[in-house]
Amino acid sequence: AAWVGNVSGGLAHNLRRAQEKGIPHPVQMIDYSNYAMALSLQAAAMGLPFLPTRSLQGTDLMKSQAGFEAFAWHGESLVAVPAFQPDVAFIGAQKADEAGNVCLQGSLGMTREAALSARQVVVICEELVANVLDTIHPWDVTVPGFRVQAVVEVPYGFHPSPCLGYYGRDTAFFQDYHQESRTVEGFSQWLEQWVLGRSHPQYLDQLGASRLEQLRREEGILL
């Protein structure tokens, strides 16, 4: 990763505890830049061992365990970014169909590269439709169905993050989580309140219809 955190809240307290103190388990972080991560996924999607870049040179990222290697090509200094193939890519989208075709609107980030490089792809969508090709052109499909192993329809599945065209960001929820997760005890209480022993419909019931409606209003859906 290039950065992992709690959006507007700042550092991810749980991740920091795991890295610094091994609580609840040690984790290993491998440092990339955003661009290097995109190149590594793209290389895997293309079936190549690496892709070259002019960036990374002169930075401490060359010491990363990602395996960046400097090399010369016709007298020019470049860096080889090794291909990275994830075991599973979880893709979030507004719409998908039963064949696995995905229509993602808004900023794509590295979604396409991740989906085309991973060994398995699971799609989580706000809305499952019969055929996305009924409403968009084939070249607008973000991820083709033949790359997808499973599609799961989960309304409000990205909360507290936003979903373009469906609902806005629940900033207060992020802030509450950030405060609760400052301590192990606070995070345990948060898990008990929002995660453990709850289905997704129960989670939405706990949020409340008025809160969900407000998020939709902020996205302009109910105006």
PDB file of C-alpha atoms in Angstrom:
ATOM      1  CA  ALA A   1       0.000   0.000   0.000  1.00  0.00           C
ATOM      2  CA  ALA A   2       0.982   3.621  -0.439  1.00  0.00           C
ATOM      3  CA  TRP A   3      -1.128   4.726   2.546  1.00  0.00           C
ATOM      4  CA  VAL A   4      -3.667   3.076   4.851  1.00  0.00           C
ATOM      5  CA  GLY A   5      -5.850   5.166   7.101  1.00  0.00           C
ATOM      6  CA  ASN A   6      -9.300   6.164   8.253  1.00  0.00           C
ATOM      7  CA  VAL A   7     -10.121   8.627   5.449  1.00  0.00           C
ATOM      8  CA  SER A   8     -10.582  12.062   7.065  1.00  0.00           C
ATOM      9  CA  GLY A   9      -9.778  10.664  10.516  1.00  0.00           C
ATOM     10  CA  GLY A  10      -6.100  10.085   9.848  1.00  0.00           C
ATOM     11  CA  LEU A  11      -3.975   7.099  10.832  1.00  0.00           C
ATOM     12  CA  ALA A  12      -5.558   3.668  11.183  1.00  0.00           C
ATOM     13  CA  HIS A  13      -5.161   2.896  14.885  1.00  0.00           C
ATOM     14  CA  ASN A  14      -5.716  -0.860  14.554  1.00  0.00           C
ATOM     15  CA  LEU A  15      -3.160  -1.203  11.779  1.00  0.00           C
ATOM     16  CA  ARG A  16      -0.622   0.846  13.717  1.00  0.00           C
ATOM     17  CA  ARG A  17      -1.084  -1.344  16.801  1.00  0.00           C
ATOM     18  CA  ALA A  18      -0.597  -4.456  14.691  1.00  0.00           C
ATOM     19  CA  GLN A  19       2.592  -3.092  13.131  1.00  0.00           C
ATOM     20  CA  GLU A  20       4.139  -1.600  16.269  1.00  0.00           C
ATOM     21  CA  LYS A  21       2.944  -4.017  18.965  1.00  0.00           C
ATOM     22  CA  GLY A  22       1.641  -7.092  17.139  1.00  0.00           C
ATOM     23  CA  ILE A  23      -1.894  -6.534  18.539  1.00  0.00           C
ATOM     24  CA  PRO A  24      -3.913  -8.616  17.811  1.00  0.00           C
ATOM     25  CA  HIS A  25      -1.458 -10.118  15.288  1.00  0.00           C
ATOM     26  CA  PRO A  26       1.710  -8.860  13.575  1.00  0.00           C
ATOM     27  CA  VAL A  27       1.309  -7.682   9.988  1.00  0.00           C
ATOM     28  CA  GLN A  28       3.889  -7.044   7.295  1.00  0.00           C
ATOM     29  CA  MET A  29       3.517  -3.910   5.201  1.00  0.00           C
ATOM     30  CA  ILE A  30       5.106  -3.632   1.768  1.00  0.00           C
ATOM     31  CA  ASP A  31       5.607  -0.057   0.601  1.00  0.00           C
ATOM     32  CA  TYR A  32       4.527   1.104  -2.846  1.00  0.00           C
ATOM     33  CA  SER A  33       3.657   4.399  -4.400  1.00  0.00           C
ATOM     34  CA  ASN A  34       0.145   4.564  -5.841  1.00  0.00           C
ATOM     35  CA  TYR A  35       1.604   4.621  -9.352  1.00  0.00           C
ATOM     36  CA  ALA A  36       3.917   1.671  -8.658  1.00  0.00           C
ATOM     37  CA  MET A  37       0.991  -0.374  -7.337  1.00  0.00           C
ATOM     38  CA  ALA A  38      -0.985   0.371 -10.501  1.00  0.00           C
ATOM     39  CA  LEU A  39       1.983  -0.683 -12.638  1.00  0.00           C
ATOM     40  CA  SER A  40       2.437  -3.927 -10.682  1.00  0.00           C
ATOM     41  CA  LEU A  41      -1.218  -4.882 -11.190  1.00  0.00           C
ATOM     42  CA  GLN A  42      -1.124  -3.848 -14.846  1.00  0.00           C
ATOM     43  CA  ALA A  43       1.946  -6.001 -15.426  1.00  0.00           C
ATOM     44  CA  ALA A  44       0.150  -9.036 -13.981  1.00  0.00           C
ATOM     45  CA  ALA A  45      -2.943  -8.280 -16.071  1.00  0.00           C
ATOM     46  CA  MET A  46      -0.764  -8.219 -19.201  1.00  0.00           C
ATOM     47  CA  GLY A  47       1.054 -11.421 -18.251  1.00  0.00           C
ATOM     48  CA  LEU A  48       4.385  -9.593 -17.979  1.00  0.00           C
ATOM     49  CA  PRO A  49       7.033 -10.071 -15.266  1.00  0.00           C
ATOM     50  CA  PHE A  50       7.376  -6.307 -14.742  1.00  0.00           C
ATOM     51  CA  LEU A  51       6.712  -2.868 -16.169  1.00  0.00           C
ATOM     52  CA  PRO A  52       9.298  -0.064 -16.287  1.00  0.00           C
ATOM     53  CA  THR A  53       9.018   3.394 -14.769  1.00  0.00           C
ATOM     54  CA  ARG A  54      11.138   6.502 -14.442  1.00  0.00           C
ATOM     55  CA  SER A  55       9.718   7.192 -10.984  1.00  0.00           C
ATOM     56  CA  LEU A  56      10.898   5.717  -7.646  1.00  0.00           C
ATOM     57  CA  GLN A  57      14.521   6.597  -8.428  1.00  0.00           C
ATOM     58  CA  GLY A  58      16.208   8.483  -5.613  1.00  0.00           C
ATOM     59  CA  THR A  59      13.536   7.510  -3.076  1.00  0.00           C
ATOM     60  CA  ASP A  60      13.574   5.156  -0.089  1.00  0.00           C
ATOM     61  CA  LEU A  61      10.908   3.113  -1.862  1.00  0.00           C
ATOM     62  CA  MET A  62      13.809   1.400  -3.645  1.00  0.00           C
ATOM     63  CA  LYS A  63      14.463  -0.274  -0.269  1.00  0.00           C
ATOM     64  CA  SER A  64      10.914  -1.692  -0.190  1.00  0.00           C
ATOM     65  CA  GLN A  65      10.402  -5.438  -0.068  1.00  0.00           C
ATOM     66  CA  ALA A  66       8.252  -5.042  -3.177  1.00  0.00           C
ATOM     67  CA  GLY A  67      11.343  -5.916  -5.208  1.00  0.00           C
ATOM     68  CA  PHE A  68      11.848  -2.763  -7.272  1.00  0.00           C
ATOM     69  CA  GLU A  69      15.039  -3.053  -9.339  1.00  0.00           C
ATOM     70  CA  ALA A  70      17.017  -0.367 -11.152  1.00  0.00           C
ATOM     71  CA  PHE A  71      18.251  -1.192 -14.630  1.00  0.00           C
ATOM     72  CA  ALA A  72      19.598   0.554 -17.710  1.00  0.00           C
ATOM     73  CA  TRP A  73      17.970   0.474 -21.125  1.00  0.00           C
ATOM     74  CA  HIS A  74      19.860   2.089 -23.996  1.00  0.00           C
ATOM     75  CA  GLY A  75      21.670   4.255 -21.511  1.00  0.00           C
ATOM     76  CA  GLU A  76      18.537   5.380 -19.654  1.00  0.00           C
ATOM     77  CA  SER A  77      18.054   4.595 -15.968  1.00  0.00           C
ATOM     78  CA  LEU A  78      14.737   2.924 -15.231  1.00  0.00           C
ATOM     79  CA  VAL A  79      13.103   0.937 -12.440  1.00  0.00           C
ATOM     80  CA  ALA A  80      11.433  -2.447 -12.923  1.00  0.00           C
ATOM     81  CA  VAL A  81       8.155  -2.798 -10.984  1.00  0.00           C
ATOM     82  CA  PRO A  82       7.475  -6.548 -10.506  1.00  0.00           C
ATOM     83  CA  ALA A  83       4.057  -7.915 -11.419  1.00  0.00           C
ATOM     84  CA  PHE A  84       1.720  -8.521  -8.497  1.00  0.00           C
ATOM     85  CA  GLN A  85      -1.182 -10.988  -8.850  1.00  0.00           C
ATOM     86  CA  PRO A  86      -3.668 -10.881  -5.948  1.00  0.00           C
ATOM     87  CA  ASP A  87      -5.349 -14.107  -4.867  1.00  0.00           C
ATOM     88  CA  VAL A  88      -8.703 -12.305  -4.687  1.00  0.00           C
ATOM     89  CA  ALA A  89      -9.909  -8.854  -5.731  1.00  0.00           C
ATOM     90  CA  PHE A  90     -13.094  -7.507  -4.148  1.00  0.00           C
ATOM     91  CA  ILE A  91     -14.661  -5.018  -6.552  1.00  0.00           C
ATOM     92  CA  GLY A  92     -17.318  -2.529  -5.489  1.00  0.00           C
ATOM     93  CA  ALA A  93     -19.708  -1.200  -8.134  1.00  0.00           C
ATOM     94  CA  GLN A  94     -23.059   0.493  -8.588  1.00  0.00           C
ATOM     95  CA  LYS A  95     -24.431  -2.184 -10.908  1.00  0.00           C
ATOM     96  CA  ALA A  96     -23.588  -5.687 -12.052  1.00  0.00           C
ATOM     97  CA  ASP A  97     -25.518  -8.436 -13.763  1.00  0.00           C
ATOM     98  CA  GLU A  98     -25.870 -12.141 -13.106  1.00  0.00           C
ATOM     99  CA  ALA A  99     -23.174 -12.878 -15.705  1.00  0.00           C
ATOM    100  CA  GLY A 100     -20.694 -10.817 -13.702  1.00  0.00           C
ATOM    101  CA  ASN A 101     -20.445  -7.819 -16.014  1.00  0.00           C
ATOM    102  CA  VAL A 102     -19.701  -4.713 -13.937  1.00  0.00           C
ATOM    103  CA  CYS A 103     -20.704  -1.101 -14.537  1.00  0.00           C
ATOM    104  CA  LEU A 104     -18.714   1.220 -12.289  1.00  0.00           C
ATOM    105  CA  GLN A 105     -19.319   4.966 -12.398  1.00  0.00           C
ATOM    106  CA  GLY A 106     -17.010   7.669 -11.119  1.00  0.00           C
ATOM    107  CA  SER A 107     -13.302   7.425 -10.403  1.00  0.00           C
ATOM    108  CA  LEU A 108     -12.040   3.948 -11.253  1.00  0.00           C
ATOM    109  CA  GLY A 109      -8.760   4.165  -9.368  1.00  0.00           C
ATOM    110  CA  MET A 110      -7.051   0.796  -9.870  1.00  0.00           C
ATOM    111  CA  THR A 111     -10.266  -1.199 -10.098  1.00  0.00           C
ATOM    112  CA  ARG A 112      -9.814  -2.417 -13.650  1.00  0.00           C
ATOM    113  CA  GLU A 113      -6.165  -3.364 -13.116  1.00  0.00           C
ATOM    114  CA  ALA A 114      -7.007  -5.235  -9.906  1.00  0.00           C
ATOM    115  CA  ALA A 115      -9.854  -7.161 -11.535  1.00  0.00           C
ATOM    116  CA  LEU A 116      -7.838  -8.166 -14.585  1.00  0.00           C
ATOM    117  CA  SER A 117      -4.794  -9.243 -12.575  1.00  0.00           C
ATOM    118  CA  ALA A 118      -6.420 -11.225  -9.739  1.00  0.00           C
ATOM    119  CA  ARG A 119      -6.871 -14.983  -9.747  1.00  0.00           C
ATOM    120  CA  GLN A 120     -10.410 -14.629  -8.375  1.00  0.00           C
ATOM    121  CA  VAL A 121     -12.808 -11.662  -8.527  1.00  0.00           C
ATOM    122  CA  VAL A 122     -15.775 -11.056  -6.211  1.00  0.00           C
ATOM    123  CA  VAL A 123     -18.127  -8.188  -7.079  1.00  0.00           C
ATOM    124  CA  ILE A 124     -20.198  -6.371  -4.458  1.00  0.00           C
ATOM    125  CA  CYS A 125     -22.863  -4.214  -6.051  1.00  0.00           C
ATOM    126  CA  GLU A 126     -25.630  -1.896  -4.956  1.00  0.00           C
ATOM    127  CA  GLU A 127     -27.974  -3.205  -7.619  1.00  0.00           C
ATOM    128  CA  LEU A 128     -28.103  -6.540  -9.443  1.00  0.00           C
ATOM    129  CA  VAL A 129     -29.687  -6.210 -12.895  1.00  0.00           C
ATOM    130  CA  ALA A 130     -30.571  -8.771 -15.544  1.00  0.00           C
ATOM    131  CA  ASN A 131     -28.110  -7.426 -18.105  1.00  0.00           C
ATOM    132  CA  VAL A 132     -25.981  -4.277 -17.755  1.00  0.00           C
ATOM    133  CA  LEU A 133     -25.591  -4.234 -21.533  1.00  0.00           C
ATOM    134  CA  ASP A 134     -29.244  -3.178 -21.771  1.00  0.00           C
ATOM    135  CA  THR A 135     -28.283   0.244 -20.433  1.00  0.00           C
ATOM    136  CA  ILE A 136     -24.616   0.778 -21.411  1.00  0.00           C
ATOM    137  CA  HIS A 137     -22.375   0.079 -24.388  1.00  0.00           C
ATOM    138  CA  PRO A 138     -20.161  -3.028 -24.191  1.00  0.00           C
ATOM    139  CA  TRP A 139     -17.007  -0.872 -24.164  1.00  0.00           C
ATOM    140  CA  ASP A 140     -18.274   0.851 -21.005  1.00  0.00           C
ATOM    141  CA  VAL A 141     -18.186  -2.407 -19.018  1.00  0.00           C
ATOM    142  CA  THR A 142     -15.580  -1.911 -16.285  1.00  0.00           C
ATOM    143  CA  VAL A 143     -15.012  -5.607 -15.591  1.00  0.00           C
ATOM    144  CA  PRO A 144     -16.157  -8.325 -18.031  1.00  0.00           C
ATOM    145  CA  GLY A 145     -18.174 -11.200 -16.643  1.00  0.00           C
ATOM    146  CA  PHE A 146     -15.714 -13.904 -17.681  1.00  0.00           C
ATOM    147  CA  ARG A 147     -13.260 -12.550 -15.072  1.00  0.00           C
ATOM    148  CA  VAL A 148     -15.782 -12.711 -12.208  1.00  0.00           C
ATOM    149  CA  GLN A 149     -16.404 -15.697  -9.912  1.00  0.00           C
ATOM    150  CA  ALA A 150     -19.190 -14.260  -7.739  1.00  0.00           C
ATOM    151  CA  VAL A 151     -21.597 -11.318  -7.613  1.00  0.00           C
ATOM    152  CA  VAL A 152     -23.260 -10.226  -4.370  1.00  0.00           C
ATOM    153  CA  GLU A 153     -26.026  -7.616  -4.193  1.00  0.00           C
ATOM    154  CA  VAL A 154     -25.589  -5.629  -0.969  1.00  0.00           C
ATOM    155  CA  PRO A 155     -27.590  -2.372  -0.725  1.00  0.00           C
ATOM    156  CA  TYR A 156     -25.615   0.227   1.254  1.00  0.00           C
ATOM    157  CA  GLY A 157     -22.740  -2.227   1.129  1.00  0.00           C
ATOM    158  CA  PHE A 158     -20.112   0.526   1.054  1.00  0.00           C
ATOM    159  CA  HIS A 159     -21.360   2.436   4.100  1.00  0.00           C
ATOM    160  CA  PRO A 160     -19.856   4.493   5.666  1.00  0.00           C
ATOM    161  CA  SER A 161     -18.068   5.207   2.378  1.00  0.00           C
ATOM    162  CA  PRO A 162     -20.111   6.852  -0.386  1.00  0.00           C
ATOM    163  CA  CYS A 163     -21.480   5.236  -3.524  1.00  0.00           C
ATOM    164  CA  LEU A 164     -21.741   7.682  -6.412  1.00  0.00           C
ATOM    165  CA  GLY A 165     -25.354   8.050  -7.510  1.00  0.00           C
ATOM    166  CA  TYR A 166     -26.740   6.212  -4.460  1.00  0.00           C
ATOM    167  CA  TYR A 167     -25.637   7.828  -1.194  1.00  0.00           C
ATOM    168  CA  GLY A 168     -23.010  10.123   0.288  1.00  0.00           C
ATOM    169  CA  ARG A 169     -20.229   9.635   2.813  1.00  0.00           C
ATOM    170  CA  ASP A 170     -21.212   9.136   6.458  1.00  0.00           C
ATOM    171  CA  THR A 171     -18.472  11.336   7.900  1.00  0.00           C
ATOM    172  CA  ALA A 172     -19.831  11.129  11.450  1.00  0.00           C
ATOM    173  CA  PHE A 173     -19.627   7.334  11.381  1.00  0.00           C
ATOM    174  CA  PHE A 174     -15.976   7.507  10.315  1.00  0.00           C
ATOM    175  CA  GLN A 175     -15.227   9.976  13.100  1.00  0.00           C
ATOM    176  CA  ASP A 176     -16.939   7.824  15.718  1.00  0.00           C
ATOM    177  CA  TYR A 177     -15.027   4.742  14.585  1.00  0.00           C
ATOM    178  CA  HIS A 178     -11.758   6.685  14.640  1.00  0.00           C
ATOM    179  CA  GLN A 179     -12.317   7.723  18.244  1.00  0.00           C
ATOM    180  CA  GLU A 180     -13.484   4.273  19.400  1.00  0.00           C
ATOM    181  CA  SER A 181     -10.554   2.470  17.761  1.00  0.00           C
ATOM    182  CA  ARG A 182      -7.931   4.561  19.567  1.00  0.00           C
ATOM    183  CA  THR A 183      -7.846   1.825  22.221  1.00  0.00           C
ATOM    184  CA  VAL A 184      -8.200  -1.944  22.086  1.00  0.00           C
ATOM    185  CA  GLU A 185     -11.100  -1.752  24.538  1.00  0.00           C
ATOM    186  CA  GLY A 186     -12.870   0.914  22.505  1.00  0.00           C
ATOM    187  CA  PHE A 187     -12.518  -1.072  19.321  1.00  0.00           C
ATOM    188  CA  SER A 188     -13.861  -4.201  21.041  1.00  0.00           C
ATOM    189  CA  GLN A 189     -16.934  -2.252  22.108  1.00  0.00           C
ATOM    190  CA  TRP A 190     -17.359  -0.933  18.564  1.00  0.00           C
ATOM    191  CA  LEU A 191     -17.199  -4.487  17.186  1.00  0.00           C
ATOM    192  CA  GLU A 192     -19.851  -5.625  19.636  1.00  0.00           C
ATOM    193  CA  GLN A 193     -22.099  -2.716  18.686  1.00  0.00           C
ATOM    194  CA  TRP A 194     -21.792  -2.815  14.893  1.00  0.00           C
ATOM    195  CA  VAL A 195     -20.315  -6.106  13.647  1.00  0.00           C
ATOM    196  CA  LEU A 196     -20.415  -9.234  15.773  1.00  0.00           C
ATOM    197  CA  GLY A 197     -23.595 -11.296  15.580  1.00  0.00           C
ATOM    198  CA  ARG A 198     -25.255  -8.942  13.090  1.00  0.00           C
ATOM    199  CA  SER A 199     -26.437  -9.540   9.565  1.00  0.00           C
ATOM    200  CA  HIS A 200     -26.241  -6.720   7.039  1.00  0.00           C
ATOM    201  CA  PRO A 201     -30.006  -5.988   7.283  1.00  0.00           C
ATOM    202  CA  GLN A 202     -29.627  -5.737  11.066  1.00  0.00           C
ATOM    203  CA  TYR A 203     -26.712  -3.349  10.573  1.00  0.00           C
ATOM    204  CA  LEU A 204     -28.903  -1.140   8.382  1.00  0.00           C
ATOM    205  CA  ASP A 205     -31.742  -1.290  10.913  1.00  0.00           C
ATOM    206  CA  GLN A 206     -29.356  -0.107  13.591  1.00  0.00           C
ATOM    207  CA  LEU A 207     -28.254   2.803  11.406  1.00  0.00           C
ATOM    208  CA  GLY A 208     -31.906   3.775  10.996  1.00  0.00           C
ATOM    209  CA  ALA A 209     -33.988   4.719   7.988  1.00  0.00           C
ATOM    210  CA  SER A 210     -33.674   8.456   8.630  1.00  0.00           C
ATOM    211  CA  ARG A 211     -29.872   8.332   8.595  1.00  0.00           C
ATOM    212  CA  LEU A 212     -29.829   6.359   5.351  1.00  0.00           C
ATOM    213  CA  GLU A 213     -32.344   8.742   3.794  1.00  0.00           C
ATOM    214  CA  GLN A 214     -30.182  11.705   4.759  1.00  0.00           C
ATOM    215  CA  LEU A 215     -27.173  10.111   3.054  1.00  0.00           C
ATOM    216  CA  ARG A 216     -29.249   9.672  -0.077  1.00  0.00           C
ATOM    217  CA  ARG A 217     -30.368  13.291   0.111  1.00  0.00           C
ATOM    218  CA  GLU A 218     -26.747  14.401   0.359  1.00  0.00           C
ATOM    219  CA  GLU A 219     -26.095  12.546  -2.877  1.00  0.00           C
ATOM    220  CA  GLY A 220     -29.083  14.316  -4.413  1.00  0.00           C
ATOM    221  CA  ILE A 221     -31.146  11.167  -4.859  1.00  0.00           C
ATOM    222  CA  LEU A 222     -34.256  12.247  -2.946  1.00  0.00           C
ATOM    223  CA  LEU A 223     -34.187  15.942  -3.844  1.00  0.00           C
TER     224      LEU A 223
END
